[in-house]
PDB file of C-alpha atoms in Angstrom:
ATOM      1  CA  MET A1392     156.672  -6.426 122.800  1.00  0.00           C
ATOM      2  CA  THR A1393     153.362  -5.186 121.454  1.00  0.00           C
ATOM      3  CA  ALA A1394     153.325  -1.489 122.363  1.00  0.00           C
ATOM      4  CA  VAL A1395     150.853   1.228 121.537  1.00  0.00           C
ATOM      5  CA  PRO A1396     151.999   4.738 120.531  1.00  0.00           C
ATOM      6  CA  VAL A1397     153.261   7.060 123.215  1.00  0.00           C
ATOM      7  CA  ASP A1398     150.664   9.258 124.965  1.00  0.00           C
ATOM      8  CA  VAL A1399     151.725  12.789 125.946  1.00  0.00           C
ATOM      9  CA  LEU A1400     149.069  14.130 128.279  1.00  0.00           C
ATOM     10  CA  PRO A1401     148.614  17.443 130.073  1.00  0.00           C
ATOM     11  CA  ARG A1402     147.407  15.290 132.968  1.00  0.00           C
ATOM     12  CA  ALA A1403     147.041  11.510 133.286  1.00  0.00           C
ATOM     13  CA  GLU A1404     143.522  10.488 134.226  1.00  0.00           C
ATOM     14  CA  GLY A1405     141.422   7.336 134.282  1.00  0.00           C
ATOM     15  CA  ALA A1406     143.149   4.224 132.967  1.00  0.00           C
ATOM     16  CA  ALA A1407     146.328   6.188 132.143  1.00  0.00           C
ATOM     17  CA  LEU A1408     146.630   7.376 135.765  1.00  0.00           C
ATOM     18  CA  THR A1409     145.896   3.939 137.159  1.00  0.00           C
ATOM     19  CA  GLY A1410     148.474   2.314 134.885  1.00  0.00           C
ATOM     20  CA  ALA A1411     151.160   4.851 135.766  1.00  0.00           C
ATOM     21  CA  LEU A1412     150.555   4.525 139.519  1.00  0.00           C
ATOM     22  CA  GLU A1413     150.628   0.735 139.296  1.00  0.00           C
ATOM     23  CA  LEU A1414     153.926   0.915 137.403  1.00  0.00           C
ATOM     24  CA  VAL A1415     155.462   3.255 139.991  1.00  0.00           C
ATOM     25  CA  ALA A1416     154.383   0.951 142.847  1.00  0.00           C
ATOM     26  CA  LEU A1417     155.666  -2.169 141.069  1.00  0.00           C
ATOM     27  CA  ALA A1418     159.045  -0.626 140.307  1.00  0.00           C
ATOM     28  CA  ALA A1419     159.464   0.507 143.920  1.00  0.00           C
ATOM     29  CA  GLU A1420     158.682  -3.006 145.162  1.00  0.00           C
ATOM     30  CA  VAL A1421     161.061  -4.719 142.723  1.00  0.00           C
ATOM     31  CA  ASP A1422     163.949  -2.225 142.918  1.00  0.00           C
ATOM     32  CA  GLY A1423     163.689  -1.226 146.571  1.00  0.00           C
ATOM     33  CA  VAL A1424     163.917   2.418 145.394  1.00  0.00           C
ATOM     34  CA  ARG A1425     161.121   4.833 144.610  1.00  0.00           C
ATOM     35  CA  PRO A1426     161.402   5.546 140.885  1.00  0.00           C
ATOM     36  CA  LEU A1427     159.940   9.058 141.219  1.00  0.00           C
ATOM     37  CA  SER A1428     160.564  11.825 143.700  1.00  0.00           C
ATOM     38  CA  GLU A1429     157.758  12.717 146.057  1.00  0.00           C
ATOM     39  CA  GLU A1430     157.095  15.900 144.034  1.00  0.00           C
ATOM     40  CA  ALA A1431     156.839  14.027 140.728  1.00  0.00           C
ATOM     41  CA  GLU A1432     154.459  11.469 142.200  1.00  0.00           C
ATOM     42  CA  LEU A1433     152.254  14.170 143.717  1.00  0.00           C
ATOM     43  CA  ARG A1434     152.086  15.882 140.325  1.00  0.00           C
ATOM     44  CA  LEU A1435     151.131  12.587 138.720  1.00  0.00           C
ATOM     45  CA  ARG A1436     148.306  12.039 141.229  1.00  0.00           C
ATOM     46  CA  HIS A1437     147.059  15.632 141.589  1.00  0.00           C
ATOM     47  CA  GLY A1438     148.275  17.494 138.524  1.00  0.00           C
ATOM     48  CA  GLY A1439     151.130  19.960 138.364  1.00  0.00           C
ATOM     49  CA  PRO A1440     151.994  23.406 137.069  1.00  0.00           C
ATOM     50  CA  ASP A1441     150.749  24.492 133.651  1.00  0.00           C
ATOM     51  CA  GLY A1442     152.865  23.134 130.839  1.00  0.00           C
ATOM     52  CA  GLY A1443     153.791  19.880 132.598  1.00  0.00           C
ATOM     53  CA  ARG A1444     153.323  16.538 130.848  1.00  0.00           C
ATOM     54  CA  ASP A1445     152.597  12.919 131.783  1.00  0.00           C
ATOM     55  CA  VAL A1446     154.250  10.712 129.160  1.00  0.00           C
ATOM     56  CA  LEU A1447     153.226   7.036 128.899  1.00  0.00           C
ATOM     57  CA  PHE A1448     154.065   4.086 126.717  1.00  0.00           C
ATOM     58  CA  GLY A1449     151.266   1.517 126.861  1.00  0.00           C
ATOM     59  CA  HIS A1450     151.566  -2.287 126.921  1.00  0.00           C
ATOM     60  CA  ALA A1451     149.320  -5.309 127.291  1.00  0.00           C
ATOM     61  CA  VAL A1452     150.356  -5.715 130.950  1.00  0.00           C
ATOM     62  CA  GLY A1453     149.721  -2.010 131.718  1.00  0.00           C
ATOM     63  CA  ALA A1454     152.001   1.043 131.347  1.00  0.00           C
ATOM     64  CA  ALA A1455     155.359  -0.053 129.904  1.00  0.00           C
ATOM     65  CA  ALA A1456     157.062   3.235 130.821  1.00  0.00           C
ATOM     66  CA  TYR A1457     156.059   6.525 132.422  1.00  0.00           C
ATOM     67  CA  ALA A1458     157.756   9.926 132.655  1.00  0.00           C
ATOM     68  CA  ARG A1459     156.887  13.169 134.377  1.00  0.00           C
ATOM     69  CA  LEU A1460     158.132  16.233 132.474  1.00  0.00           C
ATOM     70  CA  ASP A1461     157.963  19.795 133.885  1.00  0.00           C
ATOM     71  CA  ARG A1462     159.255  23.159 132.758  1.00  0.00           C
ATOM     72  CA  GLY A1463     161.603  24.934 135.158  1.00  0.00           C
ATOM     73  CA  ASP A1464     163.440  28.236 135.152  1.00  0.00           C
ATOM     74  CA  ASP A1465     166.462  26.680 133.417  1.00  0.00           C
ATOM     75  CA  GLY A1466     164.759  24.290 130.999  1.00  0.00           C
ATOM     76  CA  TRP A1467     162.882  21.017 131.375  1.00  0.00           C
ATOM     77  CA  GLN A1468     163.128  18.494 134.229  1.00  0.00           C
ATOM     78  CA  ALA A1469     162.058  14.885 133.964  1.00  0.00           C
ATOM     79  CA  GLU A1470     161.918  11.582 135.862  1.00  0.00           C
ATOM     80  CA  PHE A1471     160.950   8.273 134.300  1.00  0.00           C
ATOM     81  CA  VAL A1472     160.521   4.585 135.017  1.00  0.00           C
ATOM     82  CA  VAL A1473     160.423   1.479 132.824  1.00  0.00           C
ATOM     83  CA  HIS A1474     158.433  -1.649 133.690  1.00  0.00           C
ATOM     84  CA  PRO A1475     160.812  -4.097 135.437  1.00  0.00           C
ATOM     85  CA  GLU A1476     159.892  -6.921 133.026  1.00  0.00           C
ATOM     86  CA  LEU A1477     160.559  -4.793 129.931  1.00  0.00           C
ATOM     87  CA  ARG A1478     164.014  -3.430 130.680  1.00  0.00           C
ATOM     88  CA  ARG A1479     167.093  -3.978 128.498  1.00  0.00           C
ATOM     89  CA  ARG A1480     164.910  -3.922 125.393  1.00  0.00           C
ATOM     90  CA  GLY A1481     165.567  -0.357 124.291  1.00  0.00           C
ATOM     91  CA  LEU A1482     162.486   1.164 125.897  1.00  0.00           C
ATOM     92  CA  GLY A1483     164.577   3.399 128.195  1.00  0.00           C
ATOM     93  CA  GLY A1484     166.379   4.831 125.185  1.00  0.00           C
ATOM     94  CA  THR A1485     163.060   5.338 123.389  1.00  0.00           C
ATOM     95  CA  MET A1486     161.660   7.211 126.387  1.00  0.00           C
ATOM     96  CA  ALA A1487     164.833   9.322 126.693  1.00  0.00           C
ATOM     97  CA  ALA A1488     164.613  10.226 122.995  1.00  0.00           C
ATOM     98  CA  LYS A1489     160.957  11.237 123.430  1.00  0.00           C
ATOM     99  CA  LEU A1490     161.859  13.484 126.367  1.00  0.00           C
ATOM    100  CA  GLU A1491     164.609  15.120 124.284  1.00  0.00           C
ATOM    101  CA  GLU A1492     162.107  15.705 121.495  1.00  0.00           C
ATOM    102  CA  LEU A1493     159.587  17.272 123.867  1.00  0.00           C
ATOM    103  CA  ALA A1494     162.267  19.505 125.433  1.00  0.00           C
ATOM    104  CA  GLY A1495     163.183  20.805 121.990  1.00  0.00           C
ATOM    105  CA  ASP A1496     165.968  23.369 122.081  1.00  0.00           C
ATOM    106  CA  ALA A1497     165.813  23.857 125.856  1.00  0.00           C
ATOM    107  CA  PRO A1498     168.149  22.135 128.355  1.00  0.00           C
ATOM    108  CA  LEU A1499     166.840  18.868 129.843  1.00  0.00           C
ATOM    109  CA  ALA A1500     167.603  17.479 133.312  1.00  0.00           C
ATOM    110  CA  VAL A1501     166.669  13.872 134.147  1.00  0.00           C
ATOM    111  CA  TRP A1502     166.787  12.302 137.609  1.00  0.00           C
ATOM    112  CA  ALA A1503     167.876   8.675 138.035  1.00  0.00           C
ATOM    113  CA  HIS A1504     166.822   7.523 141.517  1.00  0.00           C
ATOM    114  CA  GLY A1505     169.000   4.929 143.179  1.00  0.00           C
ATOM    115  CA  GLU A1506     171.456   4.918 140.254  1.00  0.00           C
ATOM    116  CA  LEU A1507     170.171   1.478 139.239  1.00  0.00           C
ATOM    117  CA  PRO A1508     172.048  -0.658 136.698  1.00  0.00           C
ATOM    118  CA  GLY A1509     171.596   0.795 133.229  1.00  0.00           C
ATOM    119  CA  SER A1510     170.912   4.402 134.220  1.00  0.00           C
ATOM    120  CA  ALA A1511     174.541   5.544 133.894  1.00  0.00           C
ATOM    121  CA  GLU A1512     174.959   3.655 130.631  1.00  0.00           C
ATOM    122  CA  LEU A1513     171.824   5.258 129.221  1.00  0.00           C
ATOM    123  CA  GLY A1514     172.901   8.768 130.175  1.00  0.00           C
ATOM    124  CA  ALA A1515     176.408   8.334 128.834  1.00  0.00           C
ATOM    125  CA  ALA A1516     175.151   6.765 125.578  1.00  0.00           C
ATOM    126  CA  ARG A1517     173.013   9.849 124.909  1.00  0.00           C
ATOM    127  CA  GLY A1518     175.826  12.259 125.666  1.00  0.00           C
ATOM    128  CA  TRP A1519     174.263  13.467 128.924  1.00  0.00           C
ATOM    129  CA  THR A1520     176.494  14.762 131.710  1.00  0.00           C
ATOM    130  CA  ARG A1521     176.295  13.954 135.394  1.00  0.00           C
ATOM    131  CA  ALA A1522     175.296  17.293 136.962  1.00  0.00           C
ATOM    132  CA  ARG A1523     174.044  16.680 140.527  1.00  0.00           C
ATOM    133  CA  THR A1524     174.436  13.826 142.998  1.00  0.00           C
ATOM    134  CA  LEU A1525     172.038  13.581 145.919  1.00  0.00           C
ATOM    135  CA  LEU A1526     173.090  11.297 148.749  1.00  0.00           C
ATOM    136  CA  GLN A1527     170.660   9.384 150.911  1.00  0.00           C
ATOM    137  CA  MET A1528     172.250   8.898 154.316  1.00  0.00           C
ATOM    138  CA  ARG A1529     170.959   6.727 157.174  1.00  0.00           C
ATOM    139  CA  MET A1530     171.550   6.364 160.886  1.00  0.00           C
ATOM    140  CA  PRO A1531     170.212   4.002 163.572  1.00  0.00           C
ATOM    141  CA  LEU A1532     167.900   5.629 166.113  1.00  0.00           C
ATOM    142  CA  THR A1533     168.872   3.270 168.927  1.00  0.00           C
ATOM    143  CA  GLY A1534     171.444   5.687 170.324  1.00  0.00           C
ATOM    144  CA  VAL A1535     169.215   8.785 170.128  1.00  0.00           C
ATOM    145  CA  ASP A1536     168.334  10.479 173.417  1.00  0.00           C
ATOM    146  CA  PRO A1537     164.620   9.734 173.879  1.00  0.00           C
ATOM    147  CA  ASP A1538     164.113  12.841 176.051  1.00  0.00           C
ATOM    148  CA  PRO A1539     166.429  15.638 174.881  1.00  0.00           C
ATOM    149  CA  ARG A1540     166.294  18.914 176.784  1.00  0.00           C
ATOM    150  CA  PRO A1541     168.137  21.332 174.490  1.00  0.00           C
ATOM    151  CA  ALA A1542     169.254  24.672 175.914  1.00  0.00           C
ATOM    152  CA  LEU A1543     167.049  27.173 174.104  1.00  0.00           C
ATOM    153  CA  PRO A1544     167.024  30.949 174.534  1.00  0.00           C
ATOM    154  CA  ASP A1545     164.522  31.999 177.201  1.00  0.00           C
ATOM    155  CA  ASP A1546     162.263  33.649 174.615  1.00  0.00           C
ATOM    156  CA  VAL A1547     162.140  30.640 172.258  1.00  0.00           C
ATOM    157  CA  LEU A1548     159.324  28.069 172.363  1.00  0.00           C
ATOM    158  CA  VAL A1549     159.139  24.839 170.338  1.00  0.00           C
ATOM    159  CA  ARG A1550     155.706  23.379 169.551  1.00  0.00           C
ATOM    160  CA  PRO A1551     154.059  21.232 166.865  1.00  0.00           C
ATOM    161  CA  PHE A1552     152.773  22.662 163.607  1.00  0.00           C
ATOM    162  CA  ARG A1553     149.134  23.867 163.674  1.00  0.00           C
ATOM    163  CA  PRO A1554     147.342  22.999 160.422  1.00  0.00           C
ATOM    164  CA  GLY A1555     145.326  25.943 159.135  1.00  0.00           C
ATOM    165  CA  VAL A1556     147.296  28.404 161.265  1.00  0.00           C
ATOM    166  CA  ASP A1557     151.041  28.124 160.661  1.00  0.00           C
ATOM    167  CA  GLU A1558     151.218  27.636 156.910  1.00  0.00           C
ATOM    168  CA  GLN A1559     152.074  31.173 155.827  1.00  0.00           C
ATOM    169  CA  ALA A1560     154.713  31.713 158.499  1.00  0.00           C
ATOM    170  CA  TRP A1561     156.365  28.408 157.655  1.00  0.00           C
ATOM    171  CA  LEU A1562     156.356  29.108 153.922  1.00  0.00           C
ATOM    172  CA  ALA A1563     158.057  32.483 154.438  1.00  0.00           C
ATOM    173  CA  VAL A1564     160.824  30.980 156.581  1.00  0.00           C
ATOM    174  CA  ASN A1565     161.221  27.992 154.238  1.00  0.00           C
ATOM    175  CA  ALA A1566     161.666  30.322 151.245  1.00  0.00           C
ATOM    176  CA  ALA A1567     164.281  32.366 153.101  1.00  0.00           C
ATOM    177  CA  ALA A1568     166.147  29.362 154.499  1.00  0.00           C
ATOM    178  CA  PHE A1569     166.274  27.622 151.100  1.00  0.00           C
ATOM    179  CA  ALA A1570     166.624  30.591 148.778  1.00  0.00           C
ATOM    180  CA  HIS A1571     169.581  28.784 147.179  1.00  0.00           C
ATOM    181  CA  HIS A1572     167.753  25.492 146.706  1.00  0.00           C
ATOM    182  CA  PRO A1573     166.057  24.959 143.302  1.00  0.00           C
ATOM    183  CA  GLU A1574     163.224  22.747 144.601  1.00  0.00           C
ATOM    184  CA  GLN A1575     162.680  23.249 148.328  1.00  0.00           C
ATOM    185  CA  GLY A1576     162.792  27.027 148.323  1.00  0.00           C
ATOM    186  CA  GLY A1577     159.959  27.284 145.785  1.00  0.00           C
ATOM    187  CA  MET A1578     157.356  25.367 147.796  1.00  0.00           C
ATOM    188  CA  THR A1579     153.890  26.971 147.530  1.00  0.00           C
ATOM    189  CA  ARG A1580     150.803  26.905 149.725  1.00  0.00           C
ATOM    190  CA  ARG A1581     149.295  24.248 147.467  1.00  0.00           C
ATOM    191  CA  ASP A1582     152.469  22.144 147.704  1.00  0.00           C
ATOM    192  CA  LEU A1583     152.303  22.308 151.508  1.00  0.00           C
ATOM    193  CA  GLU A1584     148.580  21.526 151.675  1.00  0.00           C
ATOM    194  CA  LEU A1585     148.966  18.498 149.383  1.00  0.00           C
ATOM    195  CA  ARG A1586     151.527  17.111 151.814  1.00  0.00           C
ATOM    196  CA  GLU A1587     149.248  17.855 154.787  1.00  0.00           C
ATOM    197  CA  ALA A1588     146.613  15.714 153.070  1.00  0.00           C
ATOM    198  CA  GLU A1589     148.984  12.718 152.722  1.00  0.00           C
ATOM    199  CA  ALA A1590     148.476   9.695 154.986  1.00  0.00           C
ATOM    200  CA  TRP A1591     152.010  10.075 156.393  1.00  0.00           C
ATOM    201  CA  PHE A1592     151.536  13.665 157.594  1.00  0.00           C
ATOM    202  CA  ASP A1593     151.812  14.028 161.368  1.00  0.00           C
ATOM    203  CA  PRO A1594     151.761  17.549 162.852  1.00  0.00           C
ATOM    204  CA  GLN A1595     153.262  16.197 166.073  1.00  0.00           C
ATOM    205  CA  GLY A1596     156.433  15.439 164.133  1.00  0.00           C
ATOM    206  CA  PHE A1597     156.528  18.921 162.515  1.00  0.00           C
ATOM    207  CA  LEU A1598     158.300  21.018 165.130  1.00  0.00           C
ATOM    208  CA  LEU A1599     158.422  24.830 164.941  1.00  0.00           C
ATOM    209  CA  ALA A1600     160.630  27.155 166.983  1.00  0.00           C
ATOM    210  CA  TRP A1601     159.050  30.536 167.795  1.00  0.00           C
ATOM    211  CA  ARG A1602     160.481  33.656 169.400  1.00  0.00           C
ATOM    212  CA  VAL A1603     157.863  35.061 171.788  1.00  0.00           C
ATOM    213  CA  ALA A1604     158.050  38.771 172.489  1.00  0.00           C
ATOM    214  CA  GLY A1605     156.940  40.374 175.749  1.00  0.00           C
ATOM    215  CA  ASP A1606     153.638  41.444 174.198  1.00  0.00           C
ATOM    216  CA  GLY A1607     152.940  37.877 173.037  1.00  0.00           C
ATOM    217  CA  THR A1608     153.901  38.458 169.406  1.00  0.00           C
ATOM    218  CA  GLU A1609     155.475  35.366 167.869  1.00  0.00           C
ATOM    219  CA  THR A1610     158.100  35.135 165.125  1.00  0.00           C
ATOM    220  CA  LEU A1611     158.986  31.828 163.502  1.00  0.00           C
ATOM    221  CA  LEU A1612     162.720  31.123 163.620  1.00  0.00           C
ATOM    222  CA  GLY A1613     162.974  27.626 162.210  1.00  0.00           C
ATOM    223  CA  SER A1614     161.510  24.143 161.994  1.00  0.00           C
ATOM    224  CA  HIS A1615     162.205  20.433 161.758  1.00  0.00           C
ATOM    225  CA  TRP A1616     159.620  18.515 159.729  1.00  0.00           C
ATOM    226  CA  THR A1617     159.956  14.766 160.094  1.00  0.00           C
ATOM    227  CA  LYS A1618     158.364  12.038 158.024  1.00  0.00           C
ATOM    228  CA  VAL A1619     157.765   8.306 158.379  1.00  0.00           C
ATOM    229  CA  HIS A1620     158.047   6.070 155.315  1.00  0.00           C
ATOM    230  CA  PRO A1621     155.831   2.983 155.637  1.00  0.00           C
ATOM    231  CA  ALA A1622     157.243  -0.531 155.346  1.00  0.00           C
ATOM    232  CA  GLY A1623     157.957  -1.412 151.731  1.00  0.00           C
ATOM    233  CA  GLU A1624     158.624   2.157 150.542  1.00  0.00           C
ATOM    234  CA  THR A1625     162.276   2.529 151.486  1.00  0.00           C
ATOM    235  CA  GLY A1626     162.904  -0.862 153.061  1.00  0.00           C
ATOM    236  CA  ASP A1627     161.228  -3.826 154.745  1.00  0.00           C
ATOM    237  CA  GLU A1628     160.527  -1.801 157.904  1.00  0.00           C
ATOM    238  CA  PRO A1629     159.203   1.744 158.415  1.00  0.00           C
ATOM    239  CA  VAL A1630     161.944   4.383 158.265  1.00  0.00           C
ATOM    240  CA  GLY A1631     161.933   7.938 159.622  1.00  0.00           C
ATOM    241  CA  GLU A1632     163.221  10.945 157.722  1.00  0.00           C
ATOM    242  CA  VAL A1633     164.701  14.332 158.490  1.00  0.00           C
ATOM    243  CA  TYR A1634     162.303  15.703 155.897  1.00  0.00           C
ATOM    244  CA  VAL A1635     162.917  19.479 156.067  1.00  0.00           C
ATOM    245  CA  LEU A1636     165.173  21.195 158.566  1.00  0.00           C
ATOM    246  CA  GLY A1637     165.317  24.957 158.008  1.00  0.00           C
ATOM    247  CA  ILE A1638     166.437  27.959 160.053  1.00  0.00           C
ATOM    248  CA  ALA A1639     165.637  31.581 159.216  1.00  0.00           C
ATOM    249  CA  PRO A1640     168.777  33.501 158.157  1.00  0.00           C
ATOM    250  CA  GLU A1641     168.355  35.923 161.047  1.00  0.00           C
ATOM    251  CA  ALA A1642     168.254  33.036 163.551  1.00  0.00           C
ATOM    252  CA  GLN A1643     171.570  31.511 162.520  1.00  0.00           C
ATOM    253  CA  GLY A1644     173.955  31.186 165.481  1.00  0.00           C
ATOM    254  CA  LEU A1645     171.284  30.329 168.051  1.00  0.00           C
ATOM    255  CA  ARG A1646     172.016  26.563 167.762  1.00  0.00           C
ATOM    256  CA  LEU A1647     168.381  25.948 166.818  1.00  0.00           C
ATOM    257  CA  GLY A1648     169.363  23.489 164.105  1.00  0.00           C
ATOM    258  CA  ARG A1649     170.965  21.109 166.630  1.00  0.00           C
ATOM    259  CA  ALA A1650     168.098  21.539 169.134  1.00  0.00           C
ATOM    260  CA  LEU A1651     165.383  20.912 166.525  1.00  0.00           C
ATOM    261  CA  THR A1652     167.307  17.942 165.124  1.00  0.00           C
ATOM    262  CA  ASP A1653     167.555  16.324 168.550  1.00  0.00           C
ATOM    263  CA  LEU A1654     163.837  16.899 169.262  1.00  0.00           C
ATOM    264  CA  GLY A1655     162.817  15.534 165.869  1.00  0.00           C
ATOM    265  CA  LEU A1656     164.949  12.421 166.161  1.00  0.00           C
ATOM    266  CA  ALA A1657     163.510  11.775 169.630  1.00  0.00           C
ATOM    267  CA  HIS A1658     160.021  12.007 168.146  1.00  0.00           C
ATOM    268  CA  LEU A1659     160.895   9.456 165.491  1.00  0.00           C
ATOM    269  CA  ARG A1660     162.375   7.107 168.092  1.00  0.00           C
ATOM    270  CA  SER A1661     159.169   7.468 170.139  1.00  0.00           C
ATOM    271  CA  ARG A1662     157.292   6.109 167.114  1.00  0.00           C
ATOM    272  CA  GLY A1663     159.220   2.835 167.513  1.00  0.00           C
ATOM    273  CA  LEU A1664     161.426   3.374 164.446  1.00  0.00           C
ATOM    274  CA  ALA A1665     164.862   1.823 164.224  1.00  0.00           C
ATOM    275  CA  GLU A1666     166.390   4.039 161.492  1.00  0.00           C
ATOM    276  CA  VAL A1667     166.261   7.561 160.060  1.00  0.00           C
ATOM    277  CA  LEU A1668     167.298   8.868 156.645  1.00  0.00           C
ATOM    278  CA  LEU A1669     168.044  12.249 155.128  1.00  0.00           C
ATOM    279  CA  TYR A1670     169.078  13.642 151.736  1.00  0.00           C
ATOM    280  CA  VAL A1671     172.019  15.953 151.104  1.00  0.00           C
ATOM    281  CA  GLU A1672     173.869  17.166 147.996  1.00  0.00           C
ATOM    282  CA  GLU A1673     177.153  15.275 147.638  1.00  0.00           C
ATOM    283  CA  ASP A1674     179.094  18.471 146.911  1.00  0.00           C
ATOM    284  CA  ASN A1675     177.917  20.018 150.197  1.00  0.00           C
ATOM    285  CA  VAL A1676     181.073  18.732 151.844  1.00  0.00           C
ATOM    286  CA  PRO A1677     180.656  20.476 155.243  1.00  0.00           C
ATOM    287  CA  ALA A1678     177.101  19.077 155.663  1.00  0.00           C
ATOM    288  CA  VAL A1679     178.111  15.572 154.555  1.00  0.00           C
ATOM    289  CA  SER A1680     181.037  15.608 157.002  1.00  0.00           C
ATOM    290  CA  LEU A1681     178.787  16.843 159.811  1.00  0.00           C
ATOM    291  CA  TYR A1682     176.253  14.090 159.180  1.00  0.00           C
ATOM    292  CA  GLU A1683     178.983  11.443 159.056  1.00  0.00           C
ATOM    293  CA  ARG A1684     180.377  12.636 162.386  1.00  0.00           C
ATOM    294  CA  SER A1685     176.819  12.453 163.771  1.00  0.00           C
ATOM    295  CA  GLY A1686     176.555   8.779 162.844  1.00  0.00           C
ATOM    296  CA  PHE A1687     174.907   8.887 159.396  1.00  0.00           C
ATOM    297  CA  ARG A1688     176.292   6.654 156.649  1.00  0.00           C
ATOM    298  CA  ARG A1689     175.936   6.833 152.882  1.00  0.00           C
ATOM    299  CA  TYR A1690     173.162   4.514 151.776  1.00  0.00           C
ATOM    300  CA  ALA A1691     171.991   5.343 148.234  1.00  0.00           C
ATOM    301  CA  VAL A1692     172.521   7.862 145.450  1.00  0.00           C
ATOM    302  CA  ASP A1693     170.229   9.847 143.132  1.00  0.00           C
ATOM    303  CA  VAL A1694     171.860  11.361 140.053  1.00  0.00           C
ATOM    304  CA  GLN A1695     170.612  14.194 137.854  1.00  0.00           C
ATOM    305  CA  TRP A1696     171.773  13.969 134.246  1.00  0.00           C
ATOM    306  CA  HIS A1697     171.821  17.013 131.950  1.00  0.00           C
ATOM    307  CA  ARG A1698     171.402  17.293 128.238  1.00  0.00           C
ATOM    308  CA  ALA A1699     172.534  20.731 127.225  1.00  0.00           C
ATOM    309  CA  ALA A1700     170.495  22.692 124.722  1.00  0.00           C
ATOM    310  CA  PRO A1701     171.291  21.399 121.206  1.00  0.00           C
ATOM    311  CA  PRO A1702     173.554  23.650 119.137  1.00  0.00           C
ATOM    312  CA  ALA A1703     171.723  26.129 116.911  1.00  0.00           C
TER     313      ALA A1703
END
């Protein structure tokens, strides 16, 4: 393998960006699993927070390996992919060592999407520990009620998201609903608008539940944001997703989660989709059990590996 030195860039542009995107697309096609999270890919395409890095190893056929590295509250977080034709040649270990070098004395967390062959061996060989396991669960949509009529409180109205109008209200409820979640709860206005600009965004599948007071004042109580993955991204056919389902803390107990779930699944079925997926932390046993009782099955696994800060 004739490789050029590693490039550590504040933002990949030009040929570096093209090469990285082509590698990400190729790996997804070959593996049947997206090698980067949606957030990491958006940061590759549009830039991310200050201090982030795009790390590339070059090769005659294009990028041999790519990693996205970002600084978080508890250290560095990374995701990386190796060209399918160049695996099992030590390049994964070389990339992992480079990420450790860039993280310095801070903790480093690395996501392995799909837990593909070799990822566990690489993590264990470097002394990393398995810290988080994210389950992808799936369910057929064939049995979903195409016209649910959930019993909502008389003062609650469900309607689609209004771009340019509802952003701030949704961000406030999202932050409150996911205050415990290290990624979802920190979504910003820019993060939301980047997703609104994506080809998959459909406001009709982004359902918001509002409490309407007698004077017409509206208060957002919760939402169910659905997504459709195109054919080839998560399978041979398009697949729907329970993308974000969040209820304001003060609205817990109103059964809005069930109502919004049913309405969102009906919307996905109306799009002609046969299957829906969602993500949930494996250690969230009550949620996993609830989804299994609802008909979801475990389909794939993402694992986050941790390298603790090196001893002083």
